[in-house]
Coordinates of C-alpha atoms in Angstrom, one line a residue:
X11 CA -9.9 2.1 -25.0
X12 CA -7.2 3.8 -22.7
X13 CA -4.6 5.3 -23.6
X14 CA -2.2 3.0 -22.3
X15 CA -3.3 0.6 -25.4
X16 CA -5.7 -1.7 -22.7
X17 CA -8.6 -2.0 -24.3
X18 CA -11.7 -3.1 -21.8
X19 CA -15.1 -4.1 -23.0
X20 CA -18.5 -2.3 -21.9
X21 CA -20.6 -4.4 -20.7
X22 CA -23.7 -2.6 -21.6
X23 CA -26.2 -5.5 -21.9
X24 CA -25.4 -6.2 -17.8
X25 CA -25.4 -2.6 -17.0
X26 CA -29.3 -2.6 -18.4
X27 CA -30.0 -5.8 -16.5
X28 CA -30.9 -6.7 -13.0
X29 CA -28.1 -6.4 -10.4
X30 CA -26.1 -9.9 -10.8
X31 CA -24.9 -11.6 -7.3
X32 CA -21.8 -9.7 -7.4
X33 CA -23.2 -6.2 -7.1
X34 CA -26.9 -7.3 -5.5
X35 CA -24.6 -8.6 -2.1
X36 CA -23.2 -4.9 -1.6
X37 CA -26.8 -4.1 -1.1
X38 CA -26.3 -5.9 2.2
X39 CA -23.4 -3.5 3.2
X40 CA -25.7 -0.5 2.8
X41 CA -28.1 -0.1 5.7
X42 CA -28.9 3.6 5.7
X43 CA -29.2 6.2 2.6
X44 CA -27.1 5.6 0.2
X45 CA -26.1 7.5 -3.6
X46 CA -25.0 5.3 -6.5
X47 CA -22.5 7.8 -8.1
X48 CA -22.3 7.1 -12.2
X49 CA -25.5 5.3 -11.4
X50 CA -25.9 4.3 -15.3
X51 CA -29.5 3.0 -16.2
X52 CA -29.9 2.7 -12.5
X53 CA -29.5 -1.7 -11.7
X54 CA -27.9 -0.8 -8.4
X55 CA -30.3 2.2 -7.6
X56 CA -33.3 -0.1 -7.8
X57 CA -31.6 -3.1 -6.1
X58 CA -30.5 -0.4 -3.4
X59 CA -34.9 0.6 -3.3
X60 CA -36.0 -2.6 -3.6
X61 CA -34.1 -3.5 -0.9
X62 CA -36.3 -0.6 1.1
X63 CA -33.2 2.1 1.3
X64 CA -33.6 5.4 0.6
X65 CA -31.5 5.9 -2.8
X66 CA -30.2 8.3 -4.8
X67 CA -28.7 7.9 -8.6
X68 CA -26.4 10.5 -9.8
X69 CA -25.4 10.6 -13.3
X70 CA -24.2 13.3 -16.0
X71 CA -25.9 11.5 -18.5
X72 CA -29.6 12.6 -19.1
X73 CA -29.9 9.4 -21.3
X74 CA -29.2 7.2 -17.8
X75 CA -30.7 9.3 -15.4
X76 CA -34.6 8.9 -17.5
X77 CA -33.1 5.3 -17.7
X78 CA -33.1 4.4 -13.7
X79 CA -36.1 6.9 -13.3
X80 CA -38.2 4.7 -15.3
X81 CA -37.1 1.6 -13.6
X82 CA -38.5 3.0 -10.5
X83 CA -35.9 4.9 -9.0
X84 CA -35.1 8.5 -7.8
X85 CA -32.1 9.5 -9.8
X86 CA -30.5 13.1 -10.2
X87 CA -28.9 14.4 -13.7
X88 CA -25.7 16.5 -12.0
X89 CA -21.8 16.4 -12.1
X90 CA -21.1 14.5 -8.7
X91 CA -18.6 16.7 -8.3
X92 CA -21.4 19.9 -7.9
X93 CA -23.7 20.4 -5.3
X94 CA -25.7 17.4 -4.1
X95 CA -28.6 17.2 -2.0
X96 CA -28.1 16.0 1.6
X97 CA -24.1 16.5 2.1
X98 CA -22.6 15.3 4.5
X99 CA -25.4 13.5 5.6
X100 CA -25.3 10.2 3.2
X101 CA -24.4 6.9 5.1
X102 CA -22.6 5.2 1.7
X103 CA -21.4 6.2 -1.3
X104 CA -21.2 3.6 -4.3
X105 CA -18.8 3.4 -7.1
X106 CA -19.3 0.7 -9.5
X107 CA -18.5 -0.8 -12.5
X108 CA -15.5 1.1 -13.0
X109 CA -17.0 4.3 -11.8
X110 CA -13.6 5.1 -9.2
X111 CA -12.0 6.5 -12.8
X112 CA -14.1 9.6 -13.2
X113 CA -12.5 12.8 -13.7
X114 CA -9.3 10.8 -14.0
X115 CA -8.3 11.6 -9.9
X116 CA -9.3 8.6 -7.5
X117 CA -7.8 10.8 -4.8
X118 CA -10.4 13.6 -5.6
X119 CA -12.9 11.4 -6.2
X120 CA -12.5 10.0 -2.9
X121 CA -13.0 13.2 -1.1
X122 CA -15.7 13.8 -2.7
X123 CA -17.4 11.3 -1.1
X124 CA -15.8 11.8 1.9
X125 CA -17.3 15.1 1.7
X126 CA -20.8 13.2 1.1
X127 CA -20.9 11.5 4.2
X128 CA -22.0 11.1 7.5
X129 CA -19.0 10.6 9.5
X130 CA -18.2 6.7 10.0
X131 CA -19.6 6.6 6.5
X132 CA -18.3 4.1 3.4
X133 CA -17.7 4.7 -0.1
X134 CA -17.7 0.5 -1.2
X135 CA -15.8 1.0 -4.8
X136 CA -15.3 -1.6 -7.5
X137 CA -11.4 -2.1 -8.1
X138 CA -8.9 -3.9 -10.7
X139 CA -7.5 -7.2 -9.5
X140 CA -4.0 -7.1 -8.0
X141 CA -1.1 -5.8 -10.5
X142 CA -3.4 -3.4 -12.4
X143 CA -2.3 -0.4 -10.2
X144 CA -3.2 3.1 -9.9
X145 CA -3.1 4.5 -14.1
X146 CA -4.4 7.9 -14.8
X147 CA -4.7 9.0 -18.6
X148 CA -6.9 9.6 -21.2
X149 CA -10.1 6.9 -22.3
X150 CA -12.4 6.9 -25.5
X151 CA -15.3 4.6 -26.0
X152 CA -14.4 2.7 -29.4
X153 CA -17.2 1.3 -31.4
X154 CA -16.9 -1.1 -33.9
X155 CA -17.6 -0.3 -38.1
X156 CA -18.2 -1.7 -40.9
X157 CA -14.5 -2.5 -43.0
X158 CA -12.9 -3.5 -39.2
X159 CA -12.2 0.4 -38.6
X160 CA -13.2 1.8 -34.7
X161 CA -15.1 4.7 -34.3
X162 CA -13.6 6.8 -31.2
X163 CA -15.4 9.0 -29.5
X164 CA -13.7 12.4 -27.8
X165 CA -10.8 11.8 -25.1
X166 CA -12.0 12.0 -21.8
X167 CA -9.9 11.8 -18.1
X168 CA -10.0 8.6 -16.6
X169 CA -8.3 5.9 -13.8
X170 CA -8.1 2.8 -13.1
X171 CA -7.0 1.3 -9.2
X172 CA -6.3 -2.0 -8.3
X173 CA -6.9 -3.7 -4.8
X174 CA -3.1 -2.5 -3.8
X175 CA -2.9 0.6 -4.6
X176 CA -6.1 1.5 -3.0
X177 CA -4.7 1.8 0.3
X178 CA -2.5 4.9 -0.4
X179 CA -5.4 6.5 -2.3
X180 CA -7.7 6.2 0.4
X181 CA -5.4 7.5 2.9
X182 CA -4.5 10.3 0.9
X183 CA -8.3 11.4 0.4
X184 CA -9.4 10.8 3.7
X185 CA -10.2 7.4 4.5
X186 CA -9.2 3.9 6.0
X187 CA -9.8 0.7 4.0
X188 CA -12.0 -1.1 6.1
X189 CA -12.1 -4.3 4.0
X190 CA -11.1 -5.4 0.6
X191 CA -13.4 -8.8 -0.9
X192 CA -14.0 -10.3 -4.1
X193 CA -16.9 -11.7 -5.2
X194 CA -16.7 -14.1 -8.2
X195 CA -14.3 -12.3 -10.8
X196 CA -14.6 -9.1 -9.4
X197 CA -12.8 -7.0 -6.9
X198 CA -14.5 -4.3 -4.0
X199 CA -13.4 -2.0 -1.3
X200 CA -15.6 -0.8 1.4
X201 CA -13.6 2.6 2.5
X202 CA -14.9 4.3 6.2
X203 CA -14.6 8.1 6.5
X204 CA -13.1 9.2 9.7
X205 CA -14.3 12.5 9.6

């Protein structure tokens, strides 16, 4: 729930799954090494090793990172925002499923993984359909009880960016939108760092 009243459902059942068609095609955009940043229980960091890349989950949750480690993958329990292995040196950088709200900043975010990559690098990042915006606030996860009350879980800083406003974002952390697709119901960018 954010704190603007929009309420969004987790899709945690497709998050544990394989990676459905419209994440498994950004595998094809990825042809070097590539870290899946809020990597969950790792669909996309297997689909990225399966695929033969080398491929590196990030996650501050210990819960996901043994989750996508014993699917297979490598994956690495840290804040993205701390010291990473290999930076500057990463060909893409992969924010899914919503992941372009941590830490509430898109803008910092975004040079973050500028700061990640190679130069000519991308960052491909899952966005809101057009008229969502850039909002910046607080989230809680909500969980349903018995009786019809929610269970809300601590505040946390998060964003949400639509296919629009990603343009200024991008610019101001660094980048150039190379290309903004849908696939099915959902919305991608693939940014290049110039850098």
């Amino acid at each position: 729930m954010y704190g603007d009243g929009v309420r969004s459902p987790l899709p945690v059942d497709r998050w544990h799954g394989r990676a459905e068609p419209a994440v498994a095609g950004l595998v094809d955009r990825c042809v070097g090494p590539t870290l899946d940043l809020g990597c969950g229980p790792g669909r996309f960091t297997v689909a990225l090793a399966q695929a033969g890349l080398t491929a590196v989950g990030v996650d501050a949750s210990a819960v996901a990172v043994r989750l996508t480690r014993a699917r297979g993958a490598v994956a690495l329990h840290r804040d993205l925002f701390a010291a990473l292995p290999g930076e500057g040196r990463w060909a893409h950088a992969v924010l899914i499923d919503g992941n372009i709200g941590i830490g509430g900043d898109p803008v910092a975010l975004l040079r973050r993984c500028r700061e990640l990559l190679v130069p000519g690098g991308t960052v491909l990042v899952e966005l809101e359909p057009p008229g969502a915006g850039l909002w910046q606030g607080q989230a809680q996860v909500a969980a349903a009880q018995r009786a019809g009350r929610l269970l809300l879980g601590p505040a946390f800083r998060w964003a949400r960016l639509d296919v629009r406003a990603v343009h200024p974002v991008a610019e101001a952390a660094g980048l150039s939108v190379r290309e903004v697709f849908r696939r099915g119901r959902r919305w991608f960018g693939e940014l290049r760092s110039a850098r």
